[in-house]
Amino acid sequence: GEGETPSVPGIPGQLSFPTYIDFYPTFHCNERCGFCYVGDQIDRSHEFREMSREQIRRFAEVLHSGGLFMITILGGEPLLYRELPFLLDELTRKPLRVSLSTNGTLLRNDVLSVIADRKIN
């Protein structure tokens, strides 16, 4: 019924949807840290297509309807993703704990205002 925890048919009590995810909106990065497997290798290995606003809306709807509790935004460097304020806004329209992991080298006031307004970690 409505409001019940989604479960796997035949296995009572198991969730059919994750409660926590790591999400990579971009693999682009402004740094090339020796310990990082993401930035340089992925930038060169294949073309990465970023989500449109409509895809972001649908993504957020799926996460909200599935019962997700927490999402961490990672990268590359998420602040290089031009639609990051829109993504953060869509994700926080319903109760969902959102965290953002950044290398801290970029300053984007549009992102900082959303972080402050929506209490993003």
mmCIF file of N, CA, C and O in Angstrom, residues 4-41:
data_model
loop_
_atom_site.group_PDB
_atom_site.id
_atom_site.type_symbol
_atom_site.label_atom_id
_atom_site.label_comp_id
_atom_site.label_asym_id
_atom_site.label_seq_id
_atom_site.Cartn_x
_atom_site.Cartn_y
_atom_site.Cartn_z
ATOM 1 N N GLU A 4 4.149 2.362 2.373
ATOM 2 C CA GLU A 4 4.884 1.211 2.860
ATOM 3 C C GLU A 4 6.293 1.197 2.275
ATOM 4 O O GLU A 4 6.526 1.716 1.188
ATOM 5 N N THR A 5 7.215 0.570 2.983
ATOM 6 C CA THR A 5 8.570 0.429 2.498
ATOM 7 C C THR A 5 8.578 -0.540 1.329
ATOM 8 O O THR A 5 8.054 -1.641 1.432
ATOM 9 N N PRO A 6 9.187 -0.137 0.179
ATOM 10 C CA PRO A 6 9.239 -1.049 -0.960
ATOM 11 C C PRO A 6 10.053 -2.288 -0.593
ATOM 12 O O PRO A 6 11.054 -2.198 0.095
ATOM 13 N N SER A 7 9.603 -3.461 -1.023
ATOM 14 C CA SER A 7 10.333 -4.685 -0.714
ATOM 15 C C SER A 7 10.424 -5.571 -1.945
ATOM 16 O O SER A 7 9.688 -5.401 -2.908
ATOM 17 N N VAL A 8 11.344 -6.521 -1.871
ATOM 18 C CA VAL A 8 11.519 -7.489 -2.937
ATOM 19 C C VAL A 8 10.435 -8.547 -2.774
ATOM 20 O O VAL A 8 10.260 -9.078 -1.670
ATOM 21 N N PRO A 9 9.695 -8.861 -3.859
ATOM 22 C CA PRO A 9 8.634 -9.873 -3.737
ATOM 23 C C PRO A 9 9.198 -11.181 -3.183
ATOM 24 O O PRO A 9 10.239 -11.658 -3.624
ATOM 25 N N GLY A 10 8.525 -11.739 -2.193
ATOM 26 C CA GLY A 10 8.935 -13.009 -1.624
ATOM 27 C C GLY A 10 9.996 -12.897 -0.543
ATOM 28 O O GLY A 10 10.332 -13.869 0.109
ATOM 29 N N ILE A 11 10.567 -11.697 -0.342
ATOM 30 C CA ILE A 11 11.585 -11.508 0.694
ATOM 31 C C ILE A 11 11.134 -10.353 1.579
ATOM 32 O O ILE A 11 11.447 -9.202 1.334
ATOM 33 N N PRO A 12 10.357 -10.654 2.616
ATOM 34 C CA PRO A 12 9.836 -9.589 3.474
ATOM 35 C C PRO A 12 10.960 -8.794 4.139
ATOM 36 O O PRO A 12 11.973 -9.345 4.540
ATOM 37 N N GLY A 13 10.756 -7.494 4.215
ATOM 38 C CA GLY A 13 11.686 -6.638 4.937
ATOM 39 C C GLY A 13 12.893 -6.170 4.144
ATOM 40 O O GLY A 13 13.654 -5.355 4.617
ATOM 41 N N GLN A 14 13.093 -6.671 2.924
ATOM 42 C CA GLN A 14 14.222 -6.199 2.125
ATOM 43 C C GLN A 14 13.780 -5.043 1.242
ATOM 44 O O GLN A 14 12.701 -5.080 0.655
ATOM 45 N N LEU A 15 14.623 -4.032 1.165
ATOM 46 C CA LEU A 15 14.318 -2.880 0.324
ATOM 47 C C LEU A 15 14.585 -3.205 -1.134
ATOM 48 O O LEU A 15 15.551 -3.887 -1.460
ATOM 49 N N SER A 16 13.757 -2.691 -2.013
ATOM 50 C CA SER A 16 13.975 -2.865 -3.445
ATOM 51 C C SER A 16 14.626 -1.629 -4.046
ATOM 52 O O SER A 16 14.863 -1.571 -5.238
ATOM 53 N N PHE A 17 14.909 -0.636 -3.217
ATOM 54 C CA PHE A 17 15.491 0.622 -3.674
ATOM 55 C C PHE A 17 16.573 0.997 -2.667
ATOM 56 O O PHE A 17 16.387 0.811 -1.467
ATOM 57 N N PRO A 18 17.716 1.513 -3.117
ATOM 58 C CA PRO A 18 18.757 1.873 -2.150
ATOM 59 C C PRO A 18 18.303 3.012 -1.242
ATOM 60 O O PRO A 18 17.461 3.820 -1.608
ATOM 61 N N THR A 19 18.887 3.078 -0.058
ATOM 62 C CA THR A 19 18.577 4.170 0.856
ATOM 63 C C THR A 19 19.616 5.276 0.765
ATOM 64 O O THR A 19 19.392 6.372 1.253
ATOM 65 N N TYR A 20 20.751 4.979 0.131
ATOM 66 C CA TYR A 20 21.855 5.929 0.018
ATOM 67 C C TYR A 20 22.548 5.696 -1.317
ATOM 68 O O TYR A 20 22.756 4.547 -1.702
ATOM 69 N N ILE A 21 22.901 6.783 -2.027
ATOM 70 C CA ILE A 21 23.691 6.630 -3.249
ATOM 71 C C ILE A 21 24.755 7.718 -3.333
ATOM 72 O O ILE A 21 24.612 8.797 -2.753
ATOM 73 N N ASP A 22 25.823 7.394 -4.050
ATOM 74 C CA ASP A 22 26.814 8.376 -4.488
ATOM 75 C C ASP A 22 26.472 8.696 -5.934
ATOM 76 O O ASP A 22 26.223 7.789 -6.732
ATOM 77 N N PHE A 23 26.441 9.976 -6.268
ATOM 78 C CA PHE A 23 26.079 10.387 -7.623
ATOM 79 C C PHE A 23 27.168 11.268 -8.198
ATOM 80 O O PHE A 23 27.649 12.187 -7.533
ATOM 81 N N TYR A 24 27.558 10.989 -9.431
ATOM 82 C CA TYR A 24 28.610 11.722 -10.131
ATOM 83 C C TYR A 24 27.993 12.499 -11.298
ATOM 84 O O TYR A 24 27.825 11.940 -12.380
ATOM 85 N N PRO A 25 27.639 13.768 -11.097
ATOM 86 C CA PRO A 25 27.031 14.524 -12.195
ATOM 87 C C PRO A 25 28.031 14.887 -13.289
ATOM 88 O O PRO A 25 27.642 15.187 -14.413
ATOM 89 N N THR A 26 29.315 14.868 -12.957
ATOM 90 C CA THR A 26 30.361 15.113 -13.942
ATOM 91 C C THR A 26 31.628 14.406 -13.486
ATOM 92 O O THR A 26 31.843 14.203 -12.290
ATOM 93 N N PHE A 27 32.450 14.034 -14.452
ATOM 94 C CA PHE A 27 33.753 13.467 -14.130
ATOM 95 C C PHE A 27 34.867 14.466 -14.434
ATOM 96 O O PHE A 27 36.030 14.188 -14.218
ATOM 97 N N HIS A 28 34.501 15.627 -14.956
ATOM 98 C CA HIS A 28 35.501 16.657 -15.245
ATOM 99 C C HIS A 28 36.084 17.180 -13.939
ATOM 100 O O HIS A 28 35.384 17.271 -12.927
ATOM 101 N N CYS A 29 37.369 17.524 -13.974
ATOM 102 C CA CYS A 29 38.019 18.018 -12.771
ATOM 103 C C CYS A 29 39.074 19.053 -13.149
ATOM 104 O O CYS A 29 39.692 18.958 -14.203
ATOM 105 N N ASN A 30 39.258 20.020 -12.275
ATOM 106 C CA ASN A 30 40.261 21.064 -12.483
ATOM 107 C C ASN A 30 41.595 20.711 -11.825
ATOM 108 O O ASN A 30 42.533 21.488 -11.883
ATOM 109 N N GLU A 31 41.681 19.563 -11.192
ATOM 110 C CA GLU A 31 42.908 19.095 -10.550
ATOM 111 C C GLU A 31 43.302 17.754 -11.155
ATOM 112 O O GLU A 31 42.486 17.092 -11.787
ATOM 113 N N ARG A 32 44.524 17.361 -10.950
ATOM 114 C CA ARG A 32 44.996 16.046 -11.395
ATOM 115 C C ARG A 32 45.764 15.403 -10.250
ATOM 116 O O ARG A 32 46.973 15.240 -10.289
ATOM 117 N N CYS A 33 45.036 15.034 -9.211
ATOM 118 C CA CYS A 33 45.649 14.445 -8.026
ATOM 119 C C CYS A 33 46.160 13.043 -8.352
ATOM 120 O O CYS A 33 45.465 12.259 -8.994
ATOM 121 N N GLY A 34 47.360 12.745 -7.888
ATOM 122 C CA GLY A 34 47.977 11.461 -8.171
ATOM 123 C C GLY A 34 47.213 10.272 -7.630
ATOM 124 O O GLY A 34 47.267 9.177 -8.196
ATOM 125 N N PHE A 35 46.474 10.446 -6.544
ATOM 126 C CA PHE A 35 45.738 9.345 -5.927
ATOM 127 C C PHE A 35 44.349 9.150 -6.505
ATOM 128 O O PHE A 35 43.680 8.167 -6.214
ATOM 129 N N CYS A 36 43.895 10.084 -7.347
ATOM 130 C CA CYS A 36 42.512 10.049 -7.834
ATOM 131 C C CYS A 36 42.410 9.258 -9.136
ATOM 132 O O CYS A 36 43.142 9.500 -10.086
ATOM 133 N N TYR A 37 41.446 8.349 -9.177
ATOM 134 C CA TYR A 37 41.223 7.531 -10.364
ATOM 135 C C TYR A 37 40.235 8.169 -11.336
ATOM 136 O O TYR A 37 40.046 7.686 -12.439
ATOM 137 N N VAL A 38 39.599 9.242 -10.946
ATOM 138 C CA VAL A 38 38.484 9.759 -11.731
ATOM 139 C C VAL A 38 38.906 10.711 -12.842
ATOM 140 O O VAL A 38 38.818 10.378 -14.015
ATOM 141 N N GLY A 39 39.352 11.897 -12.484
ATOM 142 C CA GLY A 39 39.526 13.004 -13.413
ATOM 143 C C GLY A 39 40.217 12.721 -14.718
ATOM 144 O O GLY A 39 39.590 12.639 -15.768
ATOM 145 N N ASP A 40 41.528 12.584 -14.703
ATOM 146 C CA ASP A 40 42.311 12.495 -15.930
ATOM 147 C C ASP A 40 41.975 11.250 -16.741
ATOM 148 O O ASP A 40 41.783 11.322 -17.946
ATOM 149 N N GLN A 41 41.875 10.113 -16.111
ATOM 150 C CA GLN A 41 41.622 8.872 -16.834
ATOM 151 C C GLN A 41 40.260 8.887 -17.516
ATOM 152 O O GLN A 41 40.131 8.495 -18.666
#
